[in-house]
XYZ file of C-alpha atoms in Angstrom:
672
model
C -17.946 -15.737 -22.189
C -20.720 -16.150 -19.514
C -22.033 -14.190 -16.626
C -23.036 -15.716 -13.297
C -25.118 -13.415 -10.908
C -24.873 -15.194 -7.617
C -28.655 -15.651 -6.746
C -31.219 -18.778 -6.798
C -30.120 -21.836 -8.757
C -26.545 -20.541 -8.692
C -26.459 -20.809 -5.068
C -27.791 -24.386 -5.161
C -25.323 -25.133 -7.812
C -22.563 -23.793 -5.919
C -23.351 -25.399 -2.819
C -23.220 -28.828 -4.525
C -19.796 -27.965 -6.079
C -18.629 -26.820 -2.572
C -19.289 -30.200 -1.116
C -17.027 -31.817 -3.668
C -14.351 -29.198 -3.662
C -14.308 -28.224 0.195
C -11.148 -30.301 1.180
C -9.113 -28.289 -1.376
C -10.716 -24.797 -0.950
C -10.348 -24.785 2.988
C -6.855 -26.028 3.172
C -4.418 -23.539 4.798
C -3.286 -20.982 2.063
C -0.077 -19.318 1.773
C 0.800 -15.768 0.598
C 2.414 -15.103 -2.611
C 6.168 -15.343 -1.963
C 9.335 -14.808 -3.736
C 11.777 -17.020 -5.284
C 15.182 -17.756 -3.297
C 17.049 -16.552 -6.356
C 15.535 -14.041 -8.664
C 16.374 -14.553 -12.245
C 16.235 -12.893 -15.512
C 12.555 -13.860 -16.871
C 12.802 -15.362 -20.334
C 10.516 -13.705 -22.673
C 8.288 -16.051 -24.766
C 9.881 -16.775 -28.146
C 13.161 -14.945 -27.262
C 15.100 -17.678 -25.432
C 14.075 -21.380 -25.234
C 12.588 -22.434 -21.906
C 13.450 -25.670 -20.144
C 10.419 -27.338 -18.901
C 10.222 -29.438 -15.758
C 10.686 -33.174 -16.323
C 7.104 -33.849 -15.539
C 5.758 -30.709 -17.104
C 2.823 -30.833 -19.416
C 3.284 -29.226 -22.718
C 2.492 -25.536 -23.218
C -1.164 -24.542 -23.943
C -2.892 -27.355 -21.936
C -5.275 -25.151 -20.013
C -8.765 -26.718 -20.610
C -11.396 -23.935 -20.703
C -13.954 -26.148 -19.084
C -11.741 -27.156 -16.220
C -10.948 -23.818 -15.342
C -14.314 -22.555 -15.612
C -15.416 -25.323 -13.216
C -12.625 -24.331 -10.860
C -13.463 -20.694 -10.838
C -17.097 -21.402 -10.582
C -16.496 -23.316 -7.394
C -13.810 -20.993 -5.906
C -14.886 -17.391 -6.569
C -18.536 -17.445 -5.461
C -17.409 -19.217 -2.215
C -14.857 -16.359 -1.411
C -17.541 -13.664 -2.399
C -20.012 -15.009 -0.033
C -17.338 -15.402 2.629
C -16.323 -11.830 2.290
C -19.567 -9.962 1.397
C -18.468 -9.097 -1.931
C -20.821 -7.636 -4.658
C -19.170 -8.673 -7.817
C -15.859 -9.921 -9.459
C -14.390 -10.811 -12.862
C -11.683 -13.163 -13.803
C -10.164 -13.543 -17.289
C -7.413 -16.044 -17.987
C -5.142 -16.023 -21.063
C -2.631 -18.649 -22.345
C -0.448 -18.937 -25.717
C -2.451 -16.020 -27.548
C -5.895 -17.067 -26.728
C -8.272 -16.230 -24.091
C -9.107 -19.386 -22.055
C -11.973 -17.995 -20.320
C -13.746 -14.800 -19.251
C -16.050 -15.007 -16.075
C -18.255 -12.462 -14.380
C -19.633 -13.052 -10.992
C -22.238 -11.346 -9.003
C -23.559 -7.746 -9.509
C -22.137 -4.724 -11.163
C -24.952 -2.870 -9.535
C -26.500 -4.728 -6.623
C -29.795 -2.122 -6.536
C -30.532 -2.745 -10.238
C -29.348 -6.611 -10.201
C -27.149 -5.907 -13.160
C -24.959 -9.024 -13.495
C -21.106 -8.540 -14.156
C -20.490 -8.870 -17.930
C -16.655 -9.773 -18.138
C -16.541 -8.320 -21.636
C -18.205 -4.964 -21.117
C -18.395 -4.169 -17.296
C -15.850 -1.537 -16.322
C -13.958 -2.309 -13.226
C -11.291 0.215 -11.759
C -7.926 -1.803 -11.663
C -6.391 0.910 -9.558
C -2.435 0.966 -9.655
C -2.507 -1.704 -12.517
C -3.056 1.655 -14.519
C 0.703 2.194 -13.896
C 1.632 -0.604 -16.512
C 0.133 1.651 -18.972
C 2.424 4.440 -17.886
C 5.313 2.252 -18.118
C 4.403 1.071 -21.492
C 3.986 4.589 -22.737
C 7.529 5.652 -21.277
C 9.026 2.625 -22.964
C 7.285 3.661 -26.283
C 8.842 6.971 -26.058
C 12.233 5.430 -25.126
C 11.968 3.462 -28.315
C 11.348 6.555 -30.178
C 14.760 8.258 -28.415
C 12.521 10.911 -26.978
C 13.099 9.573 -23.509
C 16.136 8.144 -21.580
C 15.703 5.970 -18.446
C 18.992 7.320 -16.989
C 18.347 11.223 -17.366
C 17.378 13.442 -14.830
C 13.479 13.571 -14.690
C 13.752 17.436 -14.304
C 15.102 17.720 -17.830
C 11.579 16.964 -18.981
C 9.700 18.982 -16.545
C 8.570 22.612 -16.087
C 8.930 22.362 -12.340
C 11.607 20.766 -10.011
C 11.293 17.472 -8.303
C 13.692 17.426 -5.131
C 16.736 15.239 -5.068
C 19.379 14.114 -2.814
C 22.735 13.719 -3.805
C 21.980 12.901 -7.364
C 19.121 13.210 -9.789
C 16.252 11.148 -10.005
C 15.758 8.965 -13.149
C 12.889 7.475 -14.821
C 14.623 4.069 -14.323
C 14.497 4.871 -10.656
C 10.776 6.020 -10.955
C 9.782 2.767 -12.849
C 11.485 0.753 -9.892
C 10.129 2.891 -7.186
C 13.429 3.992 -5.951
C 12.991 7.598 -6.396
C 13.284 8.258 -2.623
C 10.076 10.422 -2.504
C 7.828 9.997 0.657
C 4.155 9.068 -0.263
C 1.317 11.675 -0.700
C -2.212 10.696 -0.221
C -3.978 14.253 -0.498
C -6.083 14.460 -3.828
C -4.757 10.977 -4.989
C -8.390 9.595 -5.098
C -11.381 11.842 -4.911
C -15.072 10.761 -4.263
C -17.688 12.647 -6.440
C -17.823 14.000 -9.823
C -15.506 17.102 -9.538
C -11.795 17.256 -8.865
C -10.298 19.858 -6.584
C -7.441 20.198 -8.769
C -6.155 19.177 -12.183
C -3.176 16.790 -12.546
C -0.760 19.223 -13.548
C -1.830 21.313 -10.331
C -1.634 18.328 -7.995
C 1.876 17.469 -9.335
C 3.297 21.189 -8.823
C 1.581 22.104 -5.809
C 1.802 18.817 -3.606
C 5.514 17.969 -4.403
C 6.594 15.483 -1.592
C 9.924 15.596 0.297
C 12.678 13.255 -0.787
C 13.559 10.855 2.488
C 16.016 8.548 0.754
C 18.777 9.428 -1.954
C 17.588 8.136 -5.414
C 18.047 4.429 -6.097
C 19.129 3.337 -2.388
C 15.855 1.851 -1.119
C 12.518 0.866 -2.594
C 9.650 3.048 -1.646
C 6.307 2.692 -3.736
C 5.474 6.121 -5.093
C 2.191 7.219 -6.483
C 3.482 10.680 -7.012
C 6.657 9.795 -9.081
C 4.387 7.683 -11.065
C 2.191 10.681 -11.809
C 5.384 12.634 -12.803
C 6.230 9.853 -15.335
C 2.872 10.289 -16.630
C 3.144 14.076 -16.921
C 6.466 13.535 -18.386
C 4.709 11.626 -21.254
C 2.315 14.294 -21.626
C 5.057 16.854 -22.238
C 6.946 14.685 -24.550
C 4.168 13.587 -26.655
C 1.980 16.711 -26.725
C -1.021 14.805 -25.643
C -2.959 14.409 -22.507
C -2.093 10.989 -20.873
C -5.807 10.022 -21.235
C -5.449 10.534 -25.134
C -2.006 9.241 -25.490
C -3.041 5.930 -23.807
C -6.109 5.590 -26.056
C -4.196 6.409 -29.190
C -0.973 4.281 -28.719
C -2.139 1.547 -26.270
C -5.827 1.003 -25.761
C -7.014 1.667 -29.397
C -4.289 -0.529 -30.953
C -4.949 -3.378 -28.889
C -8.726 -3.296 -29.408
C -9.336 -2.653 -25.777
C -12.907 -1.352 -26.655
C -14.089 -1.161 -23.047
C -11.294 0.698 -21.445
C -10.577 4.336 -20.953
C -8.289 6.612 -18.819
C -10.750 9.512 -18.970
C -12.166 10.298 -15.601
C -15.317 11.822 -17.255
C -16.067 8.708 -19.327
C -17.752 9.005 -22.958
C -21.579 8.517 -22.920
C -20.993 5.101 -24.797
C -19.155 3.583 -21.709
C -20.795 5.339 -18.801
C -23.777 2.703 -18.617
C -20.970 -0.206 -18.175
C -19.442 1.164 -15.134
C -19.583 -1.186 -11.969
C -20.746 0.746 -8.607
C -18.284 0.484 -5.922
C -19.070 -0.971 -2.515
C -17.413 -1.342 0.749
C -19.785 -4.548 1.601
C -21.801 -6.229 -1.072
C -24.681 -6.099 1.331
C -24.222 -2.466 1.717
C -25.010 0.831 -0.544
C -23.159 1.800 -3.441
C -20.543 4.787 -3.374
C -19.959 7.672 -5.449
C -17.544 7.319 -8.346
C -13.999 7.402 -7.435
C -11.900 9.947 -9.347
C -8.010 9.931 -9.742
C -6.603 13.349 -10.122
C -3.623 11.817 -12.177
C -5.157 9.152 -14.200
C -1.994 7.341 -15.040
C -1.628 6.673 -11.204
C -4.694 4.666 -10.688
C -7.496 6.019 -13.165
C -8.006 3.297 -15.532
C -11.423 1.890 -16.311
C -11.418 -1.573 -17.946
C -13.310 -4.686 -18.518
C -12.031 -8.201 -18.107
C -11.964 -8.724 -21.754
C -9.912 -5.757 -22.406
C -7.320 -6.464 -19.759
C -7.023 -9.904 -21.367
C -6.104 -8.057 -24.713
C -3.257 -6.284 -22.578
C -1.893 -9.399 -21.172
C -1.991 -11.195 -24.315
C 0.124 -8.249 -26.063
C 2.637 -8.417 -23.347
C 2.967 -12.160 -23.316
C 3.554 -11.994 -27.153
C 6.392 -9.692 -26.962
C 4.304 -6.498 -27.578
C 2.189 -7.530 -30.398
C -1.471 -8.498 -30.760
C -3.466 -9.269 -33.839
C -1.117 -7.336 -36.206
C -0.562 -4.438 -33.931
C 2.575 -3.686 -32.246
C 2.720 -1.544 -28.986
C 6.413 -2.454 -28.092
C 9.500 -4.065 -29.399
C 10.327 -7.667 -28.420
C 13.562 -6.516 -26.899
C 11.658 -3.639 -24.917
C 9.189 -6.131 -23.398
C 12.157 -8.216 -22.380
C 13.955 -5.266 -20.816
C 10.892 -4.393 -18.832
C 10.499 -7.874 -17.481
C 14.121 -8.126 -16.416
C 14.802 -7.637 -12.699
C 16.850 -4.652 -11.837
C 19.566 -4.540 -9.007
C 18.113 -4.977 -5.269
C 19.174 -3.680 -1.980
C 18.864 -7.373 -0.614
C 20.033 -9.955 -3.299
C 17.971 -13.043 -2.179
C 14.597 -11.251 -2.561
C 12.491 -10.516 -5.545
C 13.676 -7.327 -7.287
C 11.472 -4.875 -9.184
C 11.522 -5.148 -12.857
C 10.938 -1.935 -15.084
C 7.498 -1.323 -13.771
C 6.390 -5.041 -13.060
C 6.807 -6.793 -9.724
C 8.610 -9.809 -9.599
C 7.803 -12.794 -7.450
C 7.377 -16.688 -7.333
C 4.225 -18.411 -7.587
C 4.473 -22.138 -6.896
C 8.102 -21.946 -8.310
C 7.066 -20.104 -11.279
C 8.858 -16.686 -12.164
C 6.024 -14.178 -12.140
C 5.625 -10.803 -13.257
C 2.441 -8.791 -11.804
C 1.098 -5.631 -10.598
C -1.756 -5.052 -8.198
C -4.117 -2.203 -7.647
C -6.276 -1.026 -4.810
C -8.774 1.701 -4.528
C -11.281 2.365 -1.874
C -13.684 -0.091 -3.377
C -11.979 -1.962 -6.123
C -9.395 -4.642 -5.464
C -7.411 -6.069 -8.385
C -4.312 -7.874 -9.682
C -2.713 -8.796 -12.969
C -0.453 -11.758 -13.128
C 1.871 -13.303 -15.959
C 4.028 -16.344 -16.059
C 5.937 -15.370 -19.241
C 7.667 -18.940 -19.390
C 4.315 -20.440 -19.604
C 2.472 -17.972 -21.549
C -0.153 -17.546 -18.847
C -1.799 -14.527 -17.616
C -4.808 -13.636 -15.202
C -6.617 -10.626 -14.261
C -8.981 -10.488 -11.323
C -10.890 -7.593 -9.849
C -13.660 -7.151 -7.346
C -15.845 -4.078 -6.909
C -16.139 -4.359 -3.146
C -13.459 -4.058 -0.415
C -15.430 -6.757 1.328
C -15.369 -8.076 5.064
C -11.887 -8.245 6.715
C -10.091 -7.354 3.530
C -12.022 -10.083 1.454
C -11.362 -8.429 -1.810
C -7.627 -8.392 -1.207
C -7.652 -12.028 -0.072
C -9.842 -13.208 -3.328
C -7.431 -11.774 -5.900
C -4.594 -13.512 -4.102
C -6.278 -16.956 -3.587
C -7.648 -17.043 -7.149
C -4.226 -16.965 -8.629
C -2.357 -19.130 -6.037
C -5.025 -21.762 -6.287
C -5.054 -21.842 -10.264
C -1.257 -22.212 -10.521
C -1.541 -24.985 -7.772
C -4.488 -26.718 -9.694
C -3.166 -26.413 -13.247
C 0.471 -26.003 -13.574
C 3.147 -28.784 -12.527
C 4.153 -28.596 -9.125
C 7.777 -27.706 -8.509
C 9.448 -28.687 -5.208
C 10.303 -26.196 -2.564
C 14.110 -25.741 -2.214
C 15.742 -24.931 1.010
C 17.494 -21.323 0.480
C 20.108 -22.375 2.883
C 21.651 -25.118 5.202
C 20.219 -23.551 8.468
C 21.849 -22.012 11.382
C 22.534 -23.282 14.977
C 20.021 -22.493 17.736
C 22.212 -19.922 19.509
C 22.714 -17.829 16.259
C 19.019 -18.156 15.410
C 18.134 -17.052 18.920
C 20.803 -14.099 19.047
C 19.744 -12.812 15.614
C 15.957 -13.169 16.464
C 16.596 -11.140 19.636
C 18.554 -8.626 17.829
C 15.710 -7.884 15.241
C 12.956 -7.928 18.289
C 14.998 -5.133 20.059
C 14.285 -2.763 17.002
C 11.065 -0.716 16.393
C 10.855 -0.766 12.605
C 9.039 1.654 9.912
C 8.238 1.150 6.310
C 10.314 2.786 3.706
C 6.953 3.671 2.087
C 5.585 6.444 4.241
C 4.751 10.049 4.663
C 7.509 11.479 6.821
C 6.794 15.367 6.664
C 2.961 15.203 7.676
C 1.287 14.092 10.883
C 1.011 10.476 9.275
C 4.424 10.073 10.978
C 2.357 9.423 13.990
C 1.819 5.791 12.701
C 5.384 5.006 13.645
C 4.835 5.880 17.212
C 1.589 3.972 17.503
C 2.192 1.245 15.285
C 5.807 0.352 14.627
C 6.698 -3.021 12.963
C 7.857 -5.510 15.392
C 9.999 -8.842 15.029
C 8.773 -11.532 17.581
C 11.053 -14.434 18.462
C 8.996 -17.776 18.802
C 9.743 -20.702 20.978
C 10.323 -23.056 18.139
C 13.446 -20.921 16.952
C 11.322 -19.083 14.115
C 10.176 -15.593 14.113
C 7.068 -13.767 13.165
C 6.679 -10.182 11.839
C 3.898 -7.804 12.171
C 1.524 -7.792 9.295
C 3.310 -10.497 7.364
C 0.245 -13.041 7.198
C -0.404 -15.760 4.911
C -3.836 -16.137 3.042
C -5.169 -18.243 5.952
C -4.992 -15.030 8.011
C -2.153 -16.263 10.325
C 1.254 -14.808 10.878
C 3.987 -16.445 8.819
C 6.773 -18.167 10.649
C 10.342 -17.657 9.289
C 13.045 -20.034 10.144
C 16.790 -18.921 9.614
C 18.348 -20.812 6.767
C 21.571 -18.941 6.579
C 23.071 -15.792 8.681
C 20.431 -13.237 8.353
C 18.203 -14.976 5.782
C 15.008 -16.748 6.856
C 12.648 -18.844 4.979
C 8.997 -19.291 5.302
C 8.074 -22.516 7.067
C 6.817 -25.017 4.575
C 7.025 -22.160 2.071
C 9.133 -20.412 -0.617
C 9.184 -17.030 0.897
C 12.275 -15.453 2.105
C 13.046 -12.529 4.603
C 16.448 -10.832 4.580
C 18.206 -8.405 6.578
C 20.892 -6.099 5.648
C 23.782 -5.610 8.346
C 26.091 -2.720 8.538
C 28.703 -2.430 11.220
C 27.187 -5.336 12.872
C 23.626 -3.838 13.258
C 20.620 -4.571 11.204
C 19.699 -1.372 9.079
C 17.014 -2.780 6.623
C 14.947 -5.894 6.093
C 12.255 -6.937 3.664
C 10.352 -10.180 3.026
C 7.581 -11.839 0.589
C 6.723 -10.616 -2.805
C 6.420 -6.708 -1.570
C 10.121 -6.632 -1.196
C 10.531 -5.084 -4.377
C 8.460 -2.002 -3.537
C 9.181 -1.405 0.235
C 10.924 -2.501 3.115
C 11.672 -1.588 6.768
C 14.370 0.340 8.472
C 14.873 1.163 12.071
C 13.069 4.114 13.783
C 15.641 6.456 14.957
C 16.492 6.198 18.705
C 15.590 9.777 19.607
C 11.926 9.092 18.561
C 11.678 5.237 19.152
C 8.435 4.136 20.428
C 10.451 1.803 22.643
C 10.822 4.747 25.098
C 8.524 7.582 23.708
C 5.164 5.599 23.640
C 5.542 4.684 27.480
C 6.713 8.165 28.240
C 3.720 9.626 26.399
C 1.311 7.216 28.251
C 2.733 8.253 31.631
C 2.579 12.030 30.760
C -1.044 11.577 29.630
C -1.733 9.919 32.870
C 0.067 12.808 34.802
C -1.734 15.591 32.953
C -4.952 13.716 33.569
C -4.401 13.453 37.339
C -3.664 16.953 37.419
C -6.680 17.852 36.024
C -8.649 15.469 38.370
C -6.835 16.998 41.262
C -7.748 20.469 40.239
C -11.331 19.922 39.668
C -11.799 17.938 42.888
C -9.887 20.702 44.629
C -12.566 23.012 43.746
C -15.497 21.010 45.009
C -13.589 20.000 48.104
C -12.912 23.794 49.034
C -16.542 24.670 48.153
C -17.666 21.739 50.475
C -15.746 23.127 53.183
C -16.021 26.636 52.493
C -12.426 27.388 52.079
C -11.114 29.901 49.856
C -8.187 29.239 47.436
C -4.834 30.732 48.388
C -4.370 34.206 46.898
C -0.730 33.937 46.235
C 0.376 32.388 42.842
C -3.538 32.315 41.930
C -2.758 33.572 38.234
C -0.065 30.846 37.998
C -2.534 28.078 39.078
C -4.906 29.415 36.389
C -2.211 29.418 33.772
C -1.404 25.682 34.902
C -4.963 24.739 34.670
C -5.576 26.217 31.288
C -2.406 24.744 29.933
C -3.190 21.322 31.121
C -6.617 21.698 29.699
C -5.286 22.715 26.131
C -2.872 19.779 26.391
C -5.522 17.188 27.131
C -8.105 18.513 24.637
C -5.473 18.521 22.062
C -4.761 14.987 22.525
C -8.302 13.904 22.439
C -9.121 16.072 19.619
C -6.299 14.268 17.510
C -7.557 10.921 18.498
C -11.100 11.814 17.419
C -9.586 13.204 14.191
C -7.580 10.208 13.334
C -10.546 8.061 13.953
C -12.641 10.021 11.586
C -10.011 10.150 8.774
C -9.494 6.202 9.285
C -13.129 5.827 8.096
C -13.359 4.409 4.700
C -13.300 7.066 1.914
C -12.659 9.976 4.580
C -9.128 10.967 2.995
C -10.810 10.758 -0.466
C -13.553 13.094 0.772
C -11.062 15.568 2.540
C -11.854 18.790 4.150
C -9.298 21.412 4.926
C -10.861 22.981 7.864
C -10.681 20.278 10.481
C -6.862 19.769 9.667
C -6.222 23.467 9.975
C -8.209 23.509 13.087
C -5.734 20.641 14.609
C -2.735 22.238 13.627
C -3.747 25.400 15.513
C -4.520 23.408 18.421
C -1.098 21.629 18.182
C 0.680 24.897 18.339
C -1.507 26.093 21.262
C -0.529 22.799 23.241
C 3.024 23.584 22.565
C 2.713 26.870 23.954
C 0.828 25.342 26.744
C 3.733 23.149 27.597
C 5.965 26.041 27.551
C 3.740 27.900 29.917
C 3.992 25.060 32.284
C 7.592 25.316 32.396
C 7.493 29.002 32.959
C 5.021 28.522 35.883
C 7.395 25.610 37.278
C 10.318 28.270 37.178
C 8.318 31.217 38.726
C 6.554 29.124 41.330
C 5.929 31.061 44.503
C 8.204 30.359 47.483
C 4.854 29.658 49.693
C 3.796 26.812 47.658
C 4.096 23.385 49.568
C 7.241 21.345 48.480
C 4.844 18.771 47.143
C 3.090 21.356 44.904
C 6.354 23.011 43.637
C 7.653 19.288 42.578
C 4.410 18.643 41.091
C 4.645 21.914 38.920
C 7.975 20.197 37.462
C 6.315 16.986 36.898
C 3.501 18.390 35.206
C 5.706 20.593 33.131
C 7.780 17.573 32.191
C 4.603 15.755 31.247
C 3.653 18.689 28.862
C 7.063 18.795 27.303
C 6.656 15.008 26.382
C 3.415 15.821 24.547
C 5.068 18.966 22.938
C 8.127 16.754 21.826
C 5.642 13.996 20.250
C 3.816 17.096 18.557
C 7.083 18.391 17.138
C 8.636 15.137 16.090
C 5.626 13.553 14.349
C 4.567 16.252 12.345
C 1.459 17.689 14.141
C 2.890 21.078 13.922
C 3.159 21.350 10.266
C 1.308 24.132 8.567
C -0.780 23.950 5.149
C -3.109 21.072 4.076
C -0.428 18.570 2.994
C -0.975 15.085 3.498
């Protein structure tokens, strides 16, 4: 167990190592991708595992080699991405292969990362402990995965058509929309308890339960609350008593107010390693993402899961329960990775992988397991970094380690291919649709994202397609080639993209390792950006020109000493006021969205600006209606051009009002 702050001689040693390893480190990198045919994963020891013909025997990770590999890769990625600190732990066959700390837990104090004691914030990896707690209570007969969750609650969670079950919560198919408000809060105080958060901020359900994957923090919070109600303990205390304590995870806690013994070990959070530190991130419902844990403690959790729920004589789950958790569940698209019970499934270099990631404002983490090889890796950074460097580091470390240390498995084509005409027609069909993620907030102004940044599919000249946001680790858009009807495979990779067809039309698609937790569906035609976005731009142009004409008209009349016509003066003033309100409303929303998009802004949320924006939106709608009223009541003496202009301006106002109505700008209250 060693710590390596990135200073002085470490830089010189790293530079020498980089010269030797540069060819491998700078090669094009690919994203983690799913297997072409998801399989039931064998739990170590439960069934025989057939190794590759040339596979090395189990237990061959050499600690010295792994250390050399990490010492060459991690500092390089940190330097490129301006990251303050990182931790990596690797386990195999019941042993900790290595624990490595890099950089600083506190830059100002020059405190190095200690992989055994420094507390990182693993974010949503916390959810694995919620699922572990749920399954412990299932083992005891206190919970049933297929019972209505409202049976266990003292408030009601909405359901469409059929009740939501814990199985659906664990597979992120509850159908609930996303909620961001109060999920993460900066500073020492919570604005609400976890129970208040769950009861006062109940999201709408946008899908019937069990029909579409849509990752839900809120639903996980409900599961943690169910654990509390059934066990009679707070989730913080339950996790400590039944998971962290038995596994000897000494440097780990779900308590958002940490014990005095752990406070000195908390890593500071940074947007950039070269910048200042930030206030502690607090999670209102700790099970959703509130874990504090060191790399060494996370290693013990990985060892227990790879050893069928037992570590050092302490059992937290039965072997059959671990097998059940690792087993993929049914999915909407059969060729893509399926969600297991709380664990994401994917393919890494041909190896069936179970994993979960975590992202907070300042910490980027991932935990990976390959059960058939009894290998696990945990990686975390305490910085977001430049251009998402924290996210890239956690993926690259894992991908590169599998590539370096496990026997390579050949890439298999998922289909025989399709003819050029079919590929071209299918690509054009997908390109003609504007898509939105199933993981979204539909009842608040965040719906505006579907108008301004819909997901598009783009046909390429070589017969492949690209998809907005689907990038490899080299930062380039992945290219997908159709290998069978409505199934695409990543060029030179294992990843798959699949489309669901109903009545000859594409109704859903997903791709890559995140297919288990969200996908994409068409935006309804009545609010599709294909027509609404251009209409909004034209309307704003009309309103702006109208305002310019009105302002310039005042100066022209003054210059020539001509008085404005008396008839219709009141209507003209109403027009001017309404146009002004509409334009001010649009500008205010743009500025508000920019401010809210700043790092940490949602976590440091203020009610007053949102309430002001909502009031302004209602005024803008009223202004649009006034413009219509003016167009109807226009004086007969107005010139024909002015009368026509009144209707054009009224139409522009109605388009802006339609956007406000259809995209959540008229909601009341402070939900987000």
